[in-house]
Every structure is written in structure tokens, then in C-alpha cells.
XYZ file of C-alpha atoms in Angstrom:
100
model
C 33.034 -42.046 -79.940
C 30.234 -44.424 -80.972
C 32.105 -47.430 -79.537
C 32.311 -45.986 -75.997
C 29.627 -48.251 -74.540
C 31.802 -51.283 -75.264
C 34.684 -52.579 -73.163
C 37.916 -53.098 -75.121
C 38.307 -56.854 -74.729
C 38.545 -60.002 -76.840
C 34.743 -60.272 -77.023
C 34.478 -56.804 -78.548
C 37.090 -57.727 -81.147
C 35.247 -60.967 -82.023
C 31.977 -59.003 -82.245
C 33.446 -56.563 -84.743
C 34.981 -59.416 -86.752
C 31.536 -61.044 -87.068
C 30.014 -57.732 -88.175
C 32.778 -57.087 -90.701
C 32.413 -60.610 -92.066
C 28.603 -60.328 -92.255
C 28.891 -57.130 -94.325
C 30.988 -59.013 -96.889
C 28.803 -62.135 -97.164
C 26.160 -63.042 -99.696
C 23.234 -64.483 -97.756
C 21.142 -65.340 -100.810
C 18.711 -68.139 -99.989
C 19.605 -68.143 -96.268
C 17.370 -67.039 -93.405
C 18.762 -63.767 -92.051
C 18.006 -61.202 -89.385
C 18.901 -57.533 -88.996
C 21.205 -56.616 -86.111
C 21.775 -53.160 -84.597
C 25.554 -52.807 -84.215
C 25.137 -50.237 -81.450
C 21.973 -51.501 -79.724
C 18.994 -49.170 -79.711
C 18.958 -49.351 -75.898
C 22.444 -47.777 -76.025
C 21.298 -44.942 -78.297
C 22.038 -46.841 -81.507
C 20.033 -45.667 -84.490
C 18.048 -47.358 -87.230
C 20.379 -45.759 -89.802
C 21.827 -48.107 -92.436
C 25.386 -47.722 -91.071
C 24.217 -49.147 -87.714
C 22.416 -52.142 -89.228
C 23.843 -55.362 -90.586
C 22.142 -58.426 -92.071
C 23.415 -61.717 -90.668
C 22.452 -65.326 -90.120
C 20.359 -66.199 -87.067
C 23.367 -67.980 -85.547
C 25.607 -64.932 -86.026
C 22.872 -62.712 -84.579
C 22.566 -64.912 -81.493
C 26.358 -64.993 -81.052
C 26.497 -61.198 -81.287
C 23.955 -60.918 -78.485
C 25.959 -63.346 -76.342
C 29.070 -61.271 -77.004
C 27.271 -58.015 -76.179
C 26.732 -59.301 -72.631
C 30.481 -59.954 -72.285
C 31.585 -56.651 -73.804
C 29.503 -54.342 -71.611
C 29.195 -53.674 -67.907
C 26.895 -51.929 -65.451
C 23.557 -50.712 -66.758
C 24.486 -51.449 -70.371
C 25.222 -55.069 -69.450
C 21.877 -55.413 -67.694
C 20.185 -54.146 -70.859
C 22.129 -56.655 -72.965
C 21.161 -59.523 -70.634
C 17.526 -58.428 -70.943
C 17.808 -58.279 -74.759
C 19.381 -61.758 -74.876
C 16.607 -63.147 -72.670
C 13.987 -61.536 -74.927
C 15.634 -63.173 -77.928
C 15.584 -66.554 -76.179
C 11.910 -66.164 -75.215
C 11.013 -65.074 -78.746
C 12.556 -68.324 -79.983
C 10.070 -70.208 -77.808
C 6.965 -68.092 -78.488
C 7.294 -67.127 -82.147
C 7.772 -69.029 -85.340
C 11.339 -67.793 -85.473
C 14.446 -69.539 -86.669
C 15.724 -71.618 -83.772
C 19.449 -71.393 -83.155
C 21.178 -74.528 -81.976
C 24.798 -75.341 -81.161
C 25.172 -76.666 -84.686
């Protein structure tokens, strides 16, 4: 099962709701980023069915949720990925996500 790395909790359900919603949205004229549904560090692929386009805010929220929906080594990888995303916001000319 491709969802095995994820704990069955409310964060996982919210994560999948965001992904489902993002697949339905029209992001014309909005800055977007590509998100790996199953992270590459958890053997997720670059295949189209594992990728979803979403807003920067949704992308950031998904990475926050990934920390709460994993444990053990997978969680450590998700914390690392979230920290990399936060550092990239500081170092690159990347869309900055705020609480708004």
C-alpha cells in the first residue's frame, strides 16, 4: 500500500483533503509549486500521479502536516525537508509564506 508510511490520524486526512482540493483547482495567474504526495525520501516517484500543483501556502501546510503524520525515521526526514523549505525561503527568491 502506497499510504503505509503515513499514520492514520486527523493530519493525514487533512493532508489528503488539501491534495484532493488542489487537483480540482484552477491556479491560473497564481504562483504555484509542485508537491510530491509520497515524498521522494519515502520512495515516492516523479510520476504524474504522485505530483500535484498547489499554492505555496498549501505546499507549506502539507509539509507541516507531513511531520505530524509520520513517525520514526520518516518523521526525521520530514522535519529535515520542512527545515530545508524554511531555509530556501530565506536564501532564494522564493515565494514567502506567511500566516496570511
